[in-house]
């Protein structure tokens, strides 16, 4: 389980590996390697990427799980869920890693995860709008409500790193435009955006704005031609 980061949620004796921390570390290391050219960051990113691929990628859906794994037994704690924001962060990390290493397997994995995320029915309604995190009281701030827009950020990065793949780019552009149009047309009041992108607008809440920002920026990025 080399490359995994410990959870350290409750005590320094906690030996559980956190998918959230590992995915964040892999993506940060990939970016640092890209910016600095320092091989130490690249090696760290590769180790974490291998850990994610082996232990944190759901084999049935090709999406990233938000989970804790016991480093001694390799068993998951109960309560693992498929995470749109971790999936988006992983798409970014694998896309960058494929670019800096020249290893097409990482680029292909990023594309596979991106396509799976856009087609996963458990996160979308019949119109294709991302609805995960929209249940319950809109005032309740959760990671999914606050960070679900990171899926769109990750898709933007996949778009930027695979411009020669026109079919993929068209799919990503169409997907992000659906999310952006839902925000603008169904879940907006003046310059504030709701938590449930299907509408009607309820707010303003900080977590609604956080999720909207990444989506609006992604829409700008994929509509640049």
Tab-separated table of C-alpha atoms in Angstrom:
chain	number	residue	atom	x	y	z
A	1	UNK	CA	0.000	0.000	0.000
A	2	UNK	CA	2.957	2.269	-0.667
A	3	UNK	CA	1.932	5.772	-1.680
A	4	UNK	CA	-1.161	5.856	0.516
A	5	UNK	CA	-1.597	8.570	3.129
A	6	UNK	CA	-2.751	7.810	6.638
A	7	UNK	CA	-6.043	9.217	7.797
A	8	UNK	CA	-4.832	10.503	11.208
A	9	UNK	CA	-8.379	11.520	12.023
A	10	UNK	CA	-8.559	10.531	15.650
A	11	UNK	CA	-5.072	9.691	16.896
A	12	UNK	CA	-1.518	9.236	15.724
A	13	UNK	CA	-2.054	5.517	16.201
A	14	UNK	CA	-4.654	5.454	13.423
A	15	UNK	CA	-3.228	3.197	10.688
A	16	UNK	CA	-6.038	3.642	8.190
A	17	UNK	CA	-5.226	4.873	4.699
A	18	UNK	CA	-7.456	7.688	3.466
A	19	UNK	CA	-8.497	7.820	-0.179
A	20	UNK	CA	-9.252	11.538	0.131
A	21	UNK	CA	-5.769	12.388	1.369
A	22	UNK	CA	-4.109	10.055	-1.112
A	23	UNK	CA	-5.962	11.490	-4.108
A	24	UNK	CA	-5.196	15.048	-3.030
A	25	UNK	CA	-1.530	14.186	-2.496
A	26	UNK	CA	-1.222	12.478	-5.879
A	27	UNK	CA	-2.714	15.440	-7.706
A	28	UNK	CA	-0.639	17.978	-5.787
A	29	UNK	CA	2.537	15.987	-6.404
A	30	UNK	CA	1.736	15.740	-10.118
A	31	UNK	CA	1.237	19.489	-10.319
A	32	UNK	CA	4.437	20.198	-8.397
A	33	UNK	CA	6.360	17.836	-10.669
A	34	UNK	CA	4.912	19.628	-13.684
A	35	UNK	CA	5.807	23.069	-12.322
A	36	UNK	CA	9.266	22.325	-10.957
A	37	UNK	CA	10.551	19.371	-12.966
A	38	UNK	CA	11.662	17.809	-9.664
A	39	UNK	CA	11.713	14.036	-10.028
A	40	UNK	CA	10.945	13.527	-6.360
A	41	UNK	CA	7.448	14.908	-6.843
A	42	UNK	CA	6.925	12.718	-9.893
A	43	UNK	CA	7.970	9.570	-8.036
A	44	UNK	CA	5.691	10.453	-5.126
A	45	UNK	CA	2.801	10.994	-7.532
A	46	UNK	CA	3.408	7.654	-9.243
A	47	UNK	CA	3.424	5.775	-5.942
A	48	UNK	CA	0.169	7.375	-4.850
A	49	UNK	CA	-1.385	6.835	-8.283
A	50	UNK	CA	-0.590	3.125	-8.086
A	51	UNK	CA	-2.141	2.967	-4.617
A	52	UNK	CA	-5.297	4.701	-5.845
A	53	UNK	CA	-5.610	2.446	-8.881
A	54	UNK	CA	-5.193	-0.699	-6.775
A	55	UNK	CA	-7.178	0.132	-3.649
A	56	UNK	CA	-9.434	3.144	-4.190
A	57	UNK	CA	-10.814	2.756	-7.708
A	58	UNK	CA	-14.191	1.024	-7.706
A	59	UNK	CA	-13.907	-1.839	-10.177
A	60	UNK	CA	-17.628	-1.897	-10.956
A	61	UNK	CA	-17.956	1.778	-11.891
A	62	UNK	CA	-14.366	3.047	-12.509
A	63	UNK	CA	-15.030	5.854	-10.012
A	64	UNK	CA	-13.091	6.889	-6.922
A	65	UNK	CA	-14.307	5.748	-3.531
A	66	UNK	CA	-14.250	7.925	-0.441
A	67	UNK	CA	-12.993	5.272	1.929
A	68	UNK	CA	-10.625	4.329	4.711
A	69	UNK	CA	-8.480	1.196	4.387
A	70	UNK	CA	-6.759	-0.562	7.250
A	71	UNK	CA	-3.064	-0.665	6.342
A	72	UNK	CA	-2.568	-3.865	8.335
A	73	UNK	CA	-5.385	-5.933	6.866
A	74	UNK	CA	-6.138	-4.070	3.586
A	75	UNK	CA	-9.799	-4.138	4.570
A	76	UNK	CA	-12.104	-1.181	4.011
A	77	UNK	CA	-13.946	0.404	6.893
A	78	UNK	CA	-17.677	0.410	6.412
A	79	UNK	CA	-19.305	3.408	4.792
A	80	UNK	CA	-17.288	3.754	1.583
A	81	UNK	CA	-19.149	5.844	-1.002
A	82	UNK	CA	-18.458	6.880	-4.581
A	83	UNK	CA	-17.252	10.474	-4.511
A	84	UNK	CA	-17.755	12.969	-7.349
A	85	UNK	CA	-15.264	15.479	-5.955
A	86	UNK	CA	-12.531	12.900	-5.355
A	87	UNK	CA	-13.223	11.515	-8.807
A	88	UNK	CA	-12.743	14.982	-10.283
A	89	UNK	CA	-9.502	15.536	-8.383
A	90	UNK	CA	-8.225	12.122	-9.510
A	91	UNK	CA	-9.051	12.900	-13.156
A	92	UNK	CA	-6.902	16.011	-12.861
A	93	UNK	CA	-4.054	14.157	-11.178
A	94	UNK	CA	-3.987	11.260	-13.619
A	95	UNK	CA	-4.215	13.643	-16.600
A	96	UNK	CA	-1.219	15.646	-15.403
A	97	UNK	CA	0.705	12.506	-14.447
A	98	UNK	CA	0.207	11.051	-17.912
A	99	UNK	CA	1.554	14.260	-19.411
A	100	UNK	CA	4.688	14.566	-17.271
A	101	UNK	CA	5.638	10.880	-17.426
A	102	UNK	CA	4.670	10.141	-21.006
A	103	UNK	CA	2.966	7.012	-19.686
A	104	UNK	CA	-0.211	6.606	-21.713
A	105	UNK	CA	-1.708	4.251	-19.129
A	106	UNK	CA	-2.264	7.184	-16.745
A	107	UNK	CA	-3.787	9.333	-19.477
A	108	UNK	CA	-6.056	6.453	-20.490
A	109	UNK	CA	-7.110	5.912	-16.897
A	110	UNK	CA	-8.030	9.591	-16.557
A	111	UNK	CA	-10.155	9.343	-19.701
A	112	UNK	CA	-11.839	6.132	-18.535
A	113	UNK	CA	-12.718	7.697	-15.179
A	114	UNK	CA	-13.987	10.878	-16.857
A	115	UNK	CA	-16.282	8.960	-19.198
A	116	UNK	CA	-17.545	6.778	-16.354
A	117	UNK	CA	-18.286	9.835	-14.205
A	118	UNK	CA	-20.291	11.559	-16.925
A	119	UNK	CA	-22.383	8.450	-17.521
A	120	UNK	CA	-22.920	7.286	-13.933
A	121	UNK	CA	-26.684	7.275	-13.382
A	122	UNK	CA	-26.329	7.349	-9.611
A	123	UNK	CA	-25.112	10.947	-9.750
A	124	UNK	CA	-27.474	12.383	-12.376
A	125	UNK	CA	-31.146	12.852	-13.077
A	126	UNK	CA	-32.827	11.907	-16.344
A	127	UNK	CA	-31.769	15.250	-17.875
A	128	UNK	CA	-28.115	14.615	-17.083
A	129	UNK	CA	-27.907	17.229	-14.315
A	130	UNK	CA	-25.540	16.402	-11.459
A	131	UNK	CA	-27.833	15.922	-8.468
A	132	UNK	CA	-25.542	14.227	-5.959
A	133	UNK	CA	-25.504	16.228	-2.721
A	134	UNK	CA	-28.846	17.852	-3.479
A	135	UNK	CA	-30.844	15.822	-0.974
A	136	UNK	CA	-31.656	16.948	2.539
A	137	UNK	CA	-31.682	20.475	3.932
A	138	UNK	CA	-29.912	22.900	1.597
A	139	UNK	CA	-28.503	24.681	4.638
A	140	UNK	CA	-26.507	21.637	5.724
A	141	UNK	CA	-22.929	22.009	4.510
A	142	UNK	CA	-21.390	18.702	3.446
A	143	UNK	CA	-18.294	17.861	1.421
A	144	UNK	CA	-20.443	16.657	-1.468
A	145	UNK	CA	-22.541	19.848	-1.524
A	146	UNK	CA	-19.472	22.077	-1.252
A	147	UNK	CA	-17.052	20.310	-3.576
A	148	UNK	CA	-19.143	18.519	-6.209
A	149	UNK	CA	-18.091	21.175	-8.718
A	150	UNK	CA	-14.599	19.693	-8.585
A	151	UNK	CA	-15.880	16.959	-10.882
A	152	UNK	CA	-16.348	19.627	-13.543
A	153	UNK	CA	-12.911	21.041	-12.808
A	154	UNK	CA	-11.397	17.594	-13.330
A	155	UNK	CA	-13.274	17.210	-16.605
A	156	UNK	CA	-11.942	20.601	-17.724
A	157	UNK	CA	-8.387	19.403	-17.066
A	158	UNK	CA	-9.049	16.208	-19.030
A	159	UNK	CA	-10.347	18.390	-21.862
A	160	UNK	CA	-7.252	20.595	-21.797
A	161	UNK	CA	-4.812	17.664	-21.759
A	162	UNK	CA	-6.566	15.726	-24.527
A	163	UNK	CA	-7.419	18.351	-27.128
A	164	UNK	CA	-6.529	16.009	-29.968
A	165	UNK	CA	-9.258	13.621	-28.781
A	166	UNK	CA	-12.144	15.479	-30.393
A	167	UNK	CA	-14.780	12.946	-29.440
A	168	UNK	CA	-13.842	13.186	-25.770
A	169	UNK	CA	-13.713	16.974	-25.909
A	170	UNK	CA	-17.187	17.165	-27.457
A	171	UNK	CA	-18.552	14.886	-24.749
A	172	UNK	CA	-16.968	16.914	-21.948
A	173	UNK	CA	-18.132	20.205	-23.458
A	174	UNK	CA	-21.693	18.943	-23.753
A	175	UNK	CA	-21.688	17.575	-20.200
A	176	UNK	CA	-20.317	20.736	-18.599
A	177	UNK	CA	-22.702	22.914	-20.612
A	178	UNK	CA	-25.620	20.917	-19.225
A	179	UNK	CA	-24.429	21.621	-15.680
A	180	UNK	CA	-23.749	25.302	-16.369
A	181	UNK	CA	-27.089	25.862	-18.087
A	182	UNK	CA	-28.877	24.225	-15.171
A	183	UNK	CA	-27.122	26.572	-12.769
A	184	UNK	CA	-27.866	29.658	-14.827
A	185	UNK	CA	-31.437	28.840	-15.780
A	186	UNK	CA	-32.822	26.826	-12.867
A	187	UNK	CA	-30.802	27.545	-9.733
A	188	UNK	CA	-29.769	31.196	-9.753
A	189	UNK	CA	-30.923	34.372	-8.107
A	190	UNK	CA	-28.993	37.394	-9.381
A	191	UNK	CA	-25.353	36.443	-8.709
A	192	UNK	CA	-26.046	33.639	-6.243
A	193	UNK	CA	-26.406	29.939	-7.027
A	194	UNK	CA	-28.366	27.207	-5.314
A	195	UNK	CA	-27.250	23.849	-3.968
A	196	UNK	CA	-29.674	21.827	-6.104
A	197	UNK	CA	-28.860	22.614	-9.735
A	198	UNK	CA	-32.311	21.427	-10.816
A	199	UNK	CA	-33.805	24.355	-8.918
A	200	UNK	CA	-35.644	26.096	-7.572
A	201	UNK	CA	-33.056	28.400	-6.053
A	202	UNK	CA	-32.645	28.212	-2.281
A	203	UNK	CA	-29.993	30.297	-0.571
A	204	UNK	CA	-27.649	31.993	-0.491
A	205	UNK	CA	-25.323	29.440	1.059
A	206	UNK	CA	-21.535	29.355	0.925
A	207	UNK	CA	-21.422	25.744	-0.220
A	208	UNK	CA	-23.708	26.516	-3.135
A	209	UNK	CA	-21.331	29.195	-4.382
A	210	UNK	CA	-18.296	26.942	-3.955
A	211	UNK	CA	-19.775	24.221	-6.148
A	212	UNK	CA	-20.918	26.760	-8.731
A	213	UNK	CA	-17.528	28.456	-9.135
A	214	UNK	CA	-15.746	25.374	-10.478
A	215	UNK	CA	-18.637	24.651	-12.817
A	216	UNK	CA	-18.782	28.178	-14.256
A	217	UNK	CA	-15.016	28.305	-14.755
A	218	UNK	CA	-15.119	24.875	-16.445
A	219	UNK	CA	-17.825	26.127	-18.803
A	220	UNK	CA	-15.629	29.049	-19.817
A	221	UNK	CA	-12.707	26.706	-20.386
A	222	UNK	CA	-14.511	24.232	-22.650
A	223	UNK	CA	-16.224	26.905	-24.732
A	224	UNK	CA	-13.003	28.571	-25.842
A	225	UNK	CA	-13.393	27.806	-29.558
